[in-house]
């Protein structure tokens, strides 16, 4: 009997060893020295001052917004790959290479496909391997530093940009604190937590991990009220400081790809609207985390109305008048219709009193029957009240 | 050719069982338990190398093995011929890369490797791995193998090594046949990677071999499962079917969002991760993750197979 017991020992020991290894790996490394204490203001300043201009890394993004999932089956790229809502559901990972303000490459790694944005100087290439299309944009010389946040394609935003955007919005409406240190991509980081003081917003809290050494934001996590998992999270899963291989920024479309040239209007801002039309997703991605960056180029020319303040802000877009096409050639209503043409979003739309609504855990959108649109990080009733007020 | 080659060579006095003759496992006559500890000194222990060589010879001389490799090689041929005779495929339809084939023949190999991952490769591996021990038991040759002083552990290792060699040759058959037929039927030139960058055909071939290596690693875990299942039964078809069914079940589970916590633990989870080898620069993370996962499966099911096989009463 002992002999038989001995013979089965490996079959018991091996899983035990694996389980122990997994457990040990999942425990946070406690041996690390704690970072020096800092106030929220000091951590904010670190972000503002960070000098990290060259790095390469992998960014993982995950969303639990309550939108339907895209099934990914078999040896084909996911059905919704490239669609707007697809970028806001499920996990995505992207490789990011940055060398100074004018050289950047972002690779969104899809299943059996990839979306690339490569910028070198004033040349911007967007490439999608799924349908083998490339878009070439020549940026005006003026669009130097600011436009960097704009050439990120569709959806995956680097933590750096997102943090800067959110910290701008800080005012009396938000409680800012530094929580216990965290570790992101193997680096010790300050954990800056922003909690809305208002109880009427859907946003529970926003946490930004700031590299303890150089101030680079390493992760952004947005939590919704009453939801266990983060509603939106983007974080570096690995990060290498230093200039990436320069050859990565040389891009020319492969033979056989259909290439589209995009003219850029003189105003640097116009570029964004143009790109948006072709690279869906940017507009909603902008709207998404803070939910209030709605001065979208698509919607311009219709004087959106803003009610409420801080986290409770509601943006109302009036119904388009047929005689006033916006300068980007597309009215707010049309862009809304375009959104609804996305099969996933159409699926997520429900009929409510006074119109239709798209409800996510962070943002609610109300499309009234008379063509107006209301957007805000507030409960749907507040949107309905805002719609009824006029 | 027959199972008795090696037994006969090592042990001339052993009776040659003929494959046609019903081997009558379960009969009282055969109910003698053969242990793996023959009296030392009476027989020369065959070297592991020669054991493996004879195992490989037996495996690859089988009509069945050759037929499976030929069937795998036929996949790219069918794809290439169909694309050749039909009109252009619009991009974004069908398996990835299908629309690129007419521009560059090397994509035949990539497409074929892609479509063979979910079913064809696991099917052949299931047949080979499920047959390892149960096949010998079913033919009644297992006890002769154990009478020869090979040792059960060594026999298990040699059997697994044979299955592993098949894991390497199966994706290789697809890749080479694909590159060959693509080269014959279509123009071959610099290959556009998923990232849009171009690589020369020779580097593309290297990447294709890397994909084949990735798939070979992917299949090693399944082989270990098949080896274990094969020690459970004397009916090889049962072990083969169970192995194949498990690979399908694992892939189905991998699609259910409700089981997200389980996904990283499924042996099929990283099977499509070889796309990272087609990016610029190559993403090695998925290769490493996959290798680690498969190593875990090999360790667990290897240990299970050991426990089962060493304590098994071999009756046939």
XYZ file of C-alpha atoms in Angstrom:
706
model
C 0.000 0.000 0.000
C 2.835 2.348 0.876
C 4.357 1.695 -2.524
C 1.164 2.639 -4.315
C 0.826 5.723 -2.170
C 4.364 6.684 -3.124
C 3.623 6.293 -6.785
C 0.769 8.756 -6.649
C 2.809 11.279 -4.691
C 3.955 13.248 -7.770
C 0.384 13.509 -9.003
C -0.516 15.242 -5.739
C 2.708 17.157 -5.269
C 2.881 18.750 -8.716
C -0.483 20.548 -8.538
C 0.335 21.566 -4.969
C 3.631 23.071 -6.067
C 1.934 24.893 -8.957
C -0.777 26.237 -6.662
C 1.842 27.407 -4.181
C 3.783 29.087 -6.968
C 0.690 30.880 -8.233
C -0.220 32.041 -4.745
C 3.282 33.290 -4.087
C 3.265 35.103 -7.409
C -0.007 36.850 -6.722
C 1.048 38.224 -3.350
C 2.282 41.791 -3.528
C 6.005 42.118 -3.114
C 6.288 43.449 0.404
C 10.039 43.801 0.561
C 9.966 47.097 -1.312
C 10.883 50.249 0.580
C 7.907 52.531 1.061
C 7.926 55.698 -1.004
C 8.508 58.975 0.833
C 5.300 60.593 2.013
C 3.781 63.146 -0.323
C 0.730 65.336 -0.258
C -1.781 65.204 -3.098
C -0.464 68.535 -4.370
C 3.079 67.187 -4.510
C 1.958 64.129 -6.405
C 0.034 66.328 -8.820
C 3.134 68.396 -9.311
C 5.134 65.256 -10.031
C 2.773 64.491 -12.874
C 3.072 68.011 -14.182
C 6.837 67.952 -14.068
C 7.592 64.498 -15.275
C 10.318 64.489 -17.889
C 9.768 60.997 -19.203
C 9.628 61.604 -22.908
C 10.879 58.283 -24.215
C 9.527 54.946 -23.203
C 8.021 51.797 -24.547
C 5.510 49.633 -22.836
C 2.355 47.617 -23.001
C -0.951 49.112 -21.953
C -3.804 46.917 -20.839
C -7.283 48.355 -20.917
C -10.394 46.770 -19.552
C -13.928 48.062 -19.322
C -16.964 46.902 -17.431
C -19.420 49.466 -18.671
C -22.353 47.146 -18.958
C -22.261 47.065 -22.748
C -22.750 43.714 -24.468
C -19.620 41.687 -25.060
C -18.245 40.924 -28.480
C -17.766 37.207 -28.876
C -14.360 36.316 -30.256
C -14.553 32.935 -31.864
C -12.281 30.999 -34.122
C -9.509 32.055 -36.399
C -11.068 35.302 -37.576
C -10.619 38.727 -36.110
C -13.508 39.568 -33.795
C -16.675 40.489 -35.609
C -16.825 43.928 -34.116
C -13.137 44.711 -34.460
C -12.860 48.331 -35.392
C -16.360 49.149 -34.332
C -16.817 51.885 -31.845
C -18.422 50.026 -29.020
C -16.071 47.091 -29.342
C -13.268 49.218 -27.949
C -15.315 49.925 -24.868
C -16.122 46.326 -24.105
C -13.833 43.675 -22.846
C -10.078 43.803 -22.593
C -7.667 45.356 -25.037
C -3.968 45.590 -25.024
C -1.746 47.938 -26.906
C 1.946 48.467 -27.240
C 3.079 52.041 -26.950
C 6.376 53.428 -28.176
C 7.160 57.066 -27.554
C 10.335 58.956 -28.317
C 9.974 62.647 -27.650
C 6.901 64.673 -28.520
C 6.835 63.968 -32.242
C 7.605 60.285 -32.493
C 5.028 57.824 -31.299
C 3.640 54.495 -32.292
C 0.650 52.772 -30.803
C -0.273 49.227 -31.709
C -3.684 48.011 -30.614
C -3.294 44.252 -30.562
C -6.503 42.643 -31.723
C -7.107 38.984 -32.211
C -5.257 38.087 -35.415
C -5.227 41.741 -36.358
C -3.670 45.004 -35.333
C -4.466 48.693 -35.511
C -1.507 50.991 -35.708
C -0.989 54.696 -35.382
C 2.494 55.853 -36.246
C 3.604 59.403 -35.966
C 6.953 60.726 -37.046
C 7.286 64.475 -37.170
C 4.280 65.739 -39.059
C 3.493 62.445 -40.738
C 0.727 60.397 -39.208
C -0.180 56.964 -40.477
C -3.149 54.959 -39.342
C -3.189 51.324 -40.362
C -5.697 48.559 -39.793
C -4.528 45.095 -40.700
C -8.001 43.593 -40.615
C -9.195 45.276 -43.786
C -5.680 46.278 -44.851
C -6.404 49.986 -44.999
C -4.057 52.839 -44.310
C -4.802 56.488 -43.750
C -2.182 59.145 -44.209
C -2.425 62.496 -42.509
C 0.072 65.295 -42.783
C -0.186 67.336 -39.656
C 0.227 71.084 -39.886
C 3.441 72.250 -38.330
C 1.572 74.040 -35.570
C 0.054 70.848 -34.310
C 3.063 69.805 -32.378
C 2.679 68.852 -28.802
C -1.025 69.104 -28.123
C -1.971 66.936 -31.026
C -0.167 64.041 -29.554
C -3.175 63.185 -27.518
C -5.201 63.237 -30.699
C -3.239 60.804 -32.748
C -3.944 58.006 -30.372
C -6.299 55.822 -32.334
C -9.596 54.633 -31.252
C -10.074 53.929 -27.657
C -6.857 52.897 -26.021
C -5.585 55.990 -24.275
C -2.252 56.075 -22.546
C -2.473 56.602 -18.799
C -0.373 59.703 -19.150
C -2.917 61.515 -21.297
C -5.940 60.429 -19.388
C -4.515 61.563 -16.055
C -3.613 64.976 -17.381
C -7.112 65.383 -18.764
C -8.765 64.478 -15.497
C -6.540 66.480 -13.216
C -7.444 69.583 -15.182
C -10.957 69.182 -13.988
C -10.052 69.304 -10.335
C -11.954 71.857 -8.394
C -13.984 72.108 -5.233
C -16.212 69.325 -6.441
C -13.602 66.664 -5.850
C -11.874 65.177 -2.860
C -8.251 64.413 -3.688
C -6.207 62.107 -1.507
C -3.102 59.973 -1.708
C -3.937 56.391 -0.793
C -1.558 53.594 0.029
C 1.269 53.030 -2.445
C 0.591 50.587 -5.241
C 2.700 48.745 -7.738
C 2.101 49.031 -11.465
C 4.221 47.311 -14.080
C 6.658 46.365 -11.332
C 7.225 49.976 -10.304
C 6.289 51.535 -6.972
C 3.695 54.221 -7.458
C 1.727 56.816 -5.546
C -1.976 56.205 -5.670
C -3.875 59.415 -6.186
C -7.584 58.959 -5.529
C -10.180 61.463 -6.667
C -13.617 61.081 -5.168
C -16.515 63.233 -6.348
C -18.176 65.087 -3.497
C -21.511 64.929 -5.256
C -23.705 61.930 -4.638
C -25.568 62.465 -7.879
C -22.883 61.290 -10.256
C -22.339 57.789 -11.530
C -18.608 58.039 -11.014
C -17.540 56.485 -7.738
C -13.872 57.340 -7.765
C -10.931 57.813 -10.060
C -7.551 56.434 -9.052
C -4.333 57.423 -10.794
C -1.103 55.583 -10.065
C 1.894 57.895 -10.348
C 5.376 56.481 -10.711
C 7.230 57.116 -7.476
C 10.479 57.862 -9.288
C 9.649 59.959 -12.308
C 6.036 61.025 -11.970
C 4.769 59.249 -15.053
C 1.137 58.199 -14.627
C 1.123 54.426 -14.818
C -2.531 53.560 -14.504
C -5.965 55.111 -14.394
C -8.890 53.352 -12.846
C -12.444 54.675 -12.895
C -14.931 53.095 -10.570
C -18.660 53.421 -10.879
C -20.997 53.613 -7.945
C -22.334 50.279 -6.881
C -20.063 48.200 -9.074
C -17.403 45.922 -7.708
C -15.079 45.821 -10.689
C -13.556 48.995 -12.091
C -15.746 50.384 -14.850
C -12.706 51.407 -16.825
C -9.072 50.701 -16.273
C -6.013 51.376 -18.318
C -2.580 50.533 -16.994
C 0.902 49.747 -18.129
C 1.597 46.072 -17.718
C 5.216 46.638 -18.510
C 7.248 49.733 -19.058
C 10.762 50.293 -20.317
C 12.257 53.729 -20.055
C 14.550 54.905 -22.792
C 14.245 55.486 -26.512
C 12.696 52.652 -28.503
C 14.142 51.392 -31.761
C 14.021 54.301 -34.195
C 13.004 52.030 -37.076
C 9.622 51.562 -35.429
C 8.612 55.078 -36.390
C 9.327 54.614 -40.084
C 6.102 53.476 -41.603
C 4.967 53.051 -45.149
C 1.817 51.164 -46.033
C 2.350 47.640 -47.309
C 1.718 47.013 -50.997
C -1.882 46.047 -51.632
C -3.238 48.200 -48.840
C -5.862 50.745 -49.768
C -4.440 54.111 -48.836
C -6.531 57.139 -48.061
C -5.089 60.640 -47.934
C -6.702 62.989 -45.490
C -6.489 66.686 -46.084
C -5.963 68.650 -42.942
C -7.644 72.035 -42.688
C -5.530 74.948 -41.641
C -6.929 74.873 -38.140
C -5.156 72.153 -36.232
C -8.355 71.347 -34.405
C -10.098 70.365 -37.575
C -7.906 67.374 -37.899
C -9.549 65.738 -35.011
C -12.992 65.943 -36.511
C -11.686 64.572 -39.758
C -9.934 61.698 -38.200
C -12.930 60.956 -36.076
C -15.031 60.310 -39.085
C -12.747 57.579 -40.207
C -11.415 56.310 -36.976
C -14.574 55.744 -35.085
C -14.401 55.527 -31.384
C -12.423 58.563 -30.529
C -15.455 60.669 -29.828
C -17.034 58.285 -27.405
C -13.697 57.478 -25.848
C -13.307 61.173 -25.135
C -16.670 61.330 -23.591
C -16.185 58.249 -21.606
C -14.124 58.394 -18.454
C -14.833 61.821 -17.069
C -17.909 61.973 -19.176
C -17.717 65.689 -19.513
C -15.308 66.397 -22.284
C -18.134 66.852 -24.694
C -16.984 69.870 -26.638
C -16.660 67.493 -29.519
C -15.920 68.730 -32.960
C -18.700 66.591 -34.325
C -21.169 68.445 -32.223
C -19.821 71.921 -32.740
C -21.944 74.575 -34.357
C -25.016 73.654 -32.418
C -24.130 75.411 -29.214
C -24.580 72.549 -26.791
C -26.119 73.637 -23.544
C -24.511 72.740 -20.262
C -26.512 72.411 -17.099
C -25.195 71.544 -13.685
C -21.567 71.765 -12.699
C -18.691 69.546 -11.732
C -19.455 65.873 -11.825
C -23.181 66.506 -12.288
C -22.759 68.365 -15.544
C -25.245 67.491 -18.260
C -24.606 68.414 -21.853
C -27.623 68.886 -24.062
C -27.327 68.964 -27.830
C -30.257 70.605 -29.562
C -32.013 68.977 -32.467
C -30.251 69.862 -35.699
C -31.820 72.368 -38.027
C -31.586 71.218 -41.598
C -30.394 74.611 -42.807
C -27.306 74.722 -40.632
C -24.867 71.988 -41.411
C -21.910 72.194 -39.132
C -18.498 73.018 -40.465
C -17.354 69.476 -40.170
C -20.176 68.629 -42.534
C -21.998 66.576 -40.024
C -24.672 67.532 -37.586
C -25.000 66.321 -34.051
C -28.027 64.294 -34.947
C -26.234 62.655 -37.792
C -23.352 61.739 -35.597
C -25.797 60.277 -33.133
C -27.407 58.310 -35.919
C -23.986 57.175 -36.941
C -23.366 56.007 -33.408
C -26.605 54.074 -33.482
C -25.636 52.393 -36.716
C -23.025 50.578 -34.735
C -24.729 47.243 -34.146
C -23.418 46.882 -30.629
C -24.622 50.266 -29.519
C -27.970 49.725 -31.154
C -28.221 46.576 -29.120
C -27.465 48.528 -25.961
C -30.141 51.137 -26.629
C -33.317 50.847 -24.617
C -36.573 52.732 -24.975
C -37.336 54.909 -21.983
C -39.879 57.568 -21.248
C -39.313 60.455 -23.620
C -36.910 58.739 -25.981
C -34.204 56.152 -26.108
C -31.259 55.752 -23.782
C -27.867 54.156 -23.777
C -26.987 53.333 -20.219
C -23.497 52.448 -19.139
C -22.131 52.313 -15.656
C -20.326 55.639 -16.110
C -22.228 57.645 -18.686
C -25.865 57.887 -19.650
C -27.009 59.137 -23.022
C -30.601 60.143 -23.651
C -31.864 60.606 -27.195
C -35.188 62.347 -26.987
C -37.957 61.741 -29.475
C -37.614 65.261 -30.823
C -33.975 64.735 -31.740
C -32.161 66.267 -28.808
C -29.333 64.450 -27.075
C -28.380 64.642 -23.412
C -25.166 63.231 -22.054
C -23.945 63.089 -18.485
C -22.400 60.985 -15.756
C -25.633 61.166 -13.848
C -28.594 58.859 -13.341
C -30.991 58.672 -16.253
C -33.756 60.468 -14.336
C -31.608 63.592 -14.178
C -31.193 63.494 -17.938
C -34.931 63.083 -18.356
C -35.518 65.995 -15.991
C -33.065 68.126 -17.964
C -34.842 67.174 -21.174
C -38.233 68.036 -19.712
C -37.039 71.381 -18.400
C -37.126 72.937 -21.844
C 6.377 -2.296 -39.108
C 4.718 -4.282 -36.395
C 4.833 -3.719 -32.734
C 6.964 -6.731 -32.248
C 10.043 -5.357 -34.014
C 11.628 -3.970 -30.985
C 10.403 -6.579 -28.596
C 11.726 -9.281 -30.801
C 15.043 -7.551 -31.230
C 15.572 -7.065 -27.569
C 14.166 -10.291 -26.469
C 14.413 -12.998 -29.082
C 12.788 -15.557 -26.845
C 9.630 -13.490 -26.561
C 6.799 -14.908 -28.488
C 5.804 -12.748 -31.442
C 2.199 -11.809 -31.166
C 0.590 -11.395 -34.514
C -1.558 -8.380 -35.028
C -4.306 -10.358 -36.721
C -4.715 -12.851 -33.979
C -7.161 -11.841 -31.271
C -4.923 -11.076 -28.384
C -7.452 -12.036 -25.803
C -6.758 -9.584 -23.071
C -8.761 -10.454 -20.040
C -8.315 -14.133 -20.637
C -7.253 -16.128 -17.672
C -4.172 -17.342 -19.498
C -2.790 -13.846 -19.592
C -3.598 -12.988 -16.080
C -0.078 -12.743 -14.961
C 1.003 -9.405 -13.708
C 4.174 -8.221 -15.260
C 6.285 -6.004 -13.088
C 8.927 -3.687 -14.365
C 11.710 -5.178 -12.301
C 13.124 -8.130 -14.123
C 15.979 -9.913 -12.486
C 18.977 -7.658 -12.969
C 21.942 -8.835 -14.917
C 20.119 -11.339 -17.014
C 19.261 -8.834 -19.736
C 20.956 -5.808 -21.180
C 18.980 -2.621 -20.606
C 18.345 -1.087 -24.008
C 19.534 2.491 -24.266
C 16.896 5.203 -24.190
C 18.106 6.392 -27.560
C 17.468 3.117 -29.278
C 14.091 2.808 -27.567
C 13.121 6.243 -28.841
C 14.454 5.478 -32.298
C 12.394 2.334 -32.578
C 9.339 4.138 -31.195
C 9.704 6.887 -33.799
C 10.268 4.339 -36.540
C 7.139 2.544 -35.530
C 5.134 5.771 -35.248
C 6.122 7.270 -38.562
C 5.981 4.019 -40.480
C 2.360 3.596 -39.629
C -0.002 4.241 -42.482
C -2.242 6.146 -40.099
C 0.462 8.600 -39.085
C 1.469 9.181 -42.669
C -2.143 9.664 -43.691
C -2.675 12.238 -40.955
C 0.393 14.203 -41.977
C -0.746 14.076 -45.583
C -4.216 15.290 -44.606
C -2.669 18.184 -42.700
C -0.518 19.039 -45.691
C -3.635 18.973 -47.851
C -5.197 21.876 -45.924
C -2.964 24.576 -47.428
C -3.187 22.907 -50.821
C -6.979 23.086 -50.768
C -6.913 26.704 -49.595
C -4.401 27.706 -52.260
C -6.242 25.975 -55.098
C -9.590 27.437 -54.063
C -8.177 30.946 -53.846
C -6.404 30.449 -57.157
C -9.508 29.427 -59.091
C -11.961 31.799 -57.415
C -12.344 35.526 -57.604
C -10.664 37.906 -55.208
C -11.635 37.659 -51.568
C -12.760 40.955 -50.060
C -10.626 41.937 -47.075
C -12.029 41.284 -43.658
C -13.980 38.176 -44.660
C -13.140 34.607 -43.732
C -10.050 33.620 -41.804
C -7.470 36.358 -41.358
C -4.970 36.723 -44.210
C -7.201 34.919 -46.739
C -7.429 38.058 -48.856
C -3.642 38.437 -48.928
C -2.927 35.073 -50.482
C -3.336 36.158 -54.075
C -0.771 38.899 -53.491
C 1.724 36.793 -51.618
C 1.886 33.014 -51.621
C 3.516 32.784 -48.210
C 0.200 33.726 -46.654
C -1.118 30.317 -47.698
C 0.981 28.794 -44.940
C -0.143 31.350 -42.353
C -3.812 30.939 -43.238
C -3.558 27.159 -43.215
C -1.801 27.168 -39.841
C -4.522 29.451 -38.542
C -7.444 27.292 -39.654
C -5.856 24.049 -38.508
C -5.457 25.212 -34.898
C -8.956 24.666 -33.498
C -9.666 21.191 -34.825
C -7.299 19.537 -37.293
C -4.143 19.675 -35.206
C -5.811 18.574 -31.936
C -7.482 15.782 -33.892
C -4.217 14.294 -35.074
C -2.512 14.841 -31.725
C -5.435 13.162 -29.988
C -5.031 10.109 -32.199
C -1.289 9.856 -31.622
C -1.261 10.677 -27.909
C -4.336 8.607 -27.125
C -2.752 5.647 -28.820
C 0.531 5.717 -26.900
C -0.135 3.269 -24.065
C -3.669 2.140 -24.841
C -2.652 1.170 -28.364
C -0.001 -1.211 -27.076
C -2.434 -2.510 -24.495
C -5.117 -2.982 -27.134
C -2.776 -4.945 -29.357
C -1.581 -6.984 -26.427
C 2.009 -5.863 -26.859
C 2.256 -3.767 -23.735
C 3.291 -6.586 -21.464
C 5.971 -7.664 -23.880
C 7.324 -4.151 -23.829
C 7.437 -4.344 -20.074
C 9.023 -7.781 -20.032
C 11.828 -6.245 -22.002
C 13.791 -4.486 -19.326
C 12.868 -1.012 -20.400
C 11.188 0.071 -17.199
C 7.758 1.614 -17.023
C 8.954 5.158 -16.456
C 11.256 4.978 -19.420
C 8.529 3.482 -21.568
C 6.227 6.343 -20.564
C 8.914 8.919 -21.338
C 9.722 7.328 -24.683
C 6.055 7.202 -25.618
C 5.629 10.839 -24.679
C 8.734 11.806 -26.600
C 7.315 10.058 -29.658
C 4.079 12.015 -29.345
C 6.101 15.204 -28.871
C 7.988 14.581 -32.092
C 4.659 14.244 -33.837
C 3.575 17.549 -32.236
C 6.557 19.146 -33.933
C 6.056 17.508 -37.292
C 2.326 18.172 -37.621
C 2.441 22.002 -37.709
C 5.631 21.749 -39.718
C 3.819 19.706 -42.347
C 1.176 22.432 -42.643
C 3.753 25.217 -42.778
C 6.019 23.595 -45.342
C 3.203 22.411 -47.570
C 1.672 25.885 -47.366
C 4.882 27.681 -48.220
C 5.507 25.224 -51.063
C 2.092 25.427 -52.696
C 1.993 29.192 -52.192
C 5.328 29.510 -53.899
C 4.112 27.432 -56.829
C 0.739 29.105 -57.377
C 1.263 32.716 -56.338
C 3.917 35.390 -56.462
C 6.187 35.509 -53.438
C 7.612 38.738 -52.146
C 8.143 40.767 -49.018
C 5.497 39.922 -46.453
C 3.404 42.543 -44.689
C 3.096 41.800 -40.983
C 0.071 42.627 -38.885
C 1.762 45.868 -37.915
C 1.971 46.867 -41.557
C 5.748 46.583 -41.709
C 7.369 44.541 -44.455
C 9.807 41.708 -43.941
C 11.790 39.851 -46.575
C 10.641 36.341 -47.546
C 13.509 34.687 -45.697
C 12.570 36.402 -42.448
C 8.945 35.557 -43.140
C 9.968 31.898 -43.378
C 11.734 32.185 -40.041
C 8.569 33.635 -38.522
C 6.561 30.802 -40.018
C 8.866 28.278 -38.394
C 8.408 30.198 -35.146
C 4.648 29.850 -35.526
C 5.088 26.122 -36.115
C 7.223 26.002 -32.961
C 4.529 27.902 -31.068
C 1.914 25.430 -32.216
C 4.139 22.493 -31.327
C 4.489 23.892 -27.809
C 0.709 24.453 -27.701
C 0.102 20.806 -28.479
C 2.508 19.395 -25.889
C -0.004 19.961 -23.089
C -2.700 18.159 -25.037
C -0.256 15.312 -25.655
C 0.334 14.952 -21.925
C -3.410 14.799 -21.358
C -3.678 12.171 -24.091
C -0.860 10.160 -22.544
C -2.619 10.129 -19.189
C -5.965 9.157 -20.708
C -4.142 6.459 -22.621
C -2.922 4.866 -19.405
C -6.494 4.640 -18.135
C -7.840 2.287 -20.748
C -6.979 -0.625 -22.994
C -9.206 0.731 -25.753
C -7.141 3.200 -27.783
C -10.170 4.713 -29.547
C -11.581 5.716 -26.182
C -8.439 7.574 -25.188
C -8.202 9.261 -28.597
C -11.814 10.400 -28.525
C -11.547 11.617 -24.945
C -8.443 13.652 -25.778
C -10.069 15.285 -28.793
C -13.289 15.962 -26.904
C -11.317 17.589 -24.089
C -9.618 19.945 -26.516
C -12.989 20.959 -27.941
C -14.546 21.359 -24.501
C -11.656 23.526 -23.395
C -12.088 25.765 -26.423
C -15.811 26.072 -25.780
C -15.221 26.993 -22.140
C -12.755 29.596 -23.336
C -15.598 31.357 -25.158
C -17.918 31.692 -22.184
C -17.569 35.089 -20.539
C -19.092 33.712 -17.336
C -15.962 31.615 -16.845
C -13.482 34.422 -17.296
C -11.572 33.455 -14.148
C -10.955 30.016 -15.628
C -9.726 31.143 -19.029
C -6.035 31.660 -18.249
C -5.924 28.088 -16.926
C -7.326 26.395 -20.010
C -4.697 24.698 -22.114
C -6.298 26.036 -25.268
C -6.341 29.615 -24.019
C -3.158 30.716 -25.769
C -3.542 28.651 -28.909
C -4.157 31.716 -31.070
C -1.500 33.787 -29.354
C 0.932 33.147 -32.178
C -0.418 36.282 -33.845
C 2.113 38.103 -31.692
C 4.852 36.500 -33.755
C 3.487 38.384 -36.759
C 3.868 41.781 -35.178
C 6.789 44.128 -35.394
C 8.662 43.864 -33.065
C 7.837 40.268 -32.174
C 5.850 40.011 -28.961
C 7.422 37.176 -27.002
C 5.105 37.474 -24.007
C 2.463 35.153 -25.371
C 5.097 32.588 -26.363
C 6.409 32.607 -22.793
C 2.944 32.480 -21.239
C 1.977 29.611 -23.475
C 5.160 27.667 -22.761
C 4.657 28.091 -19.018
C 1.034 26.989 -19.217
C 1.855 23.931 -21.297
C 4.730 23.050 -18.964
C 2.231 23.083 -16.112
C -0.074 20.718 -17.986
C 2.832 18.439 -18.860
C 3.902 18.328 -15.201
C 0.407 17.649 -13.858
C -0.695 15.092 -16.409
C 2.760 13.559 -16.618
C 2.617 12.981 -12.866
C -0.898 11.561 -13.158
C 0.172 9.275 -15.984
C 3.137 8.155 -13.913
C 0.972 7.414 -10.900
C -1.500 5.485 -12.977
C 0.931 3.585 -15.151
C 3.357 2.562 -12.451
C 0.622 1.222 -10.220
C -1.330 -0.369 -13.037
C -1.737 -4.102 -13.369
C -0.833 -4.754 -16.953
C -2.947 -7.630 -18.128
C -2.650 -7.316 -21.854
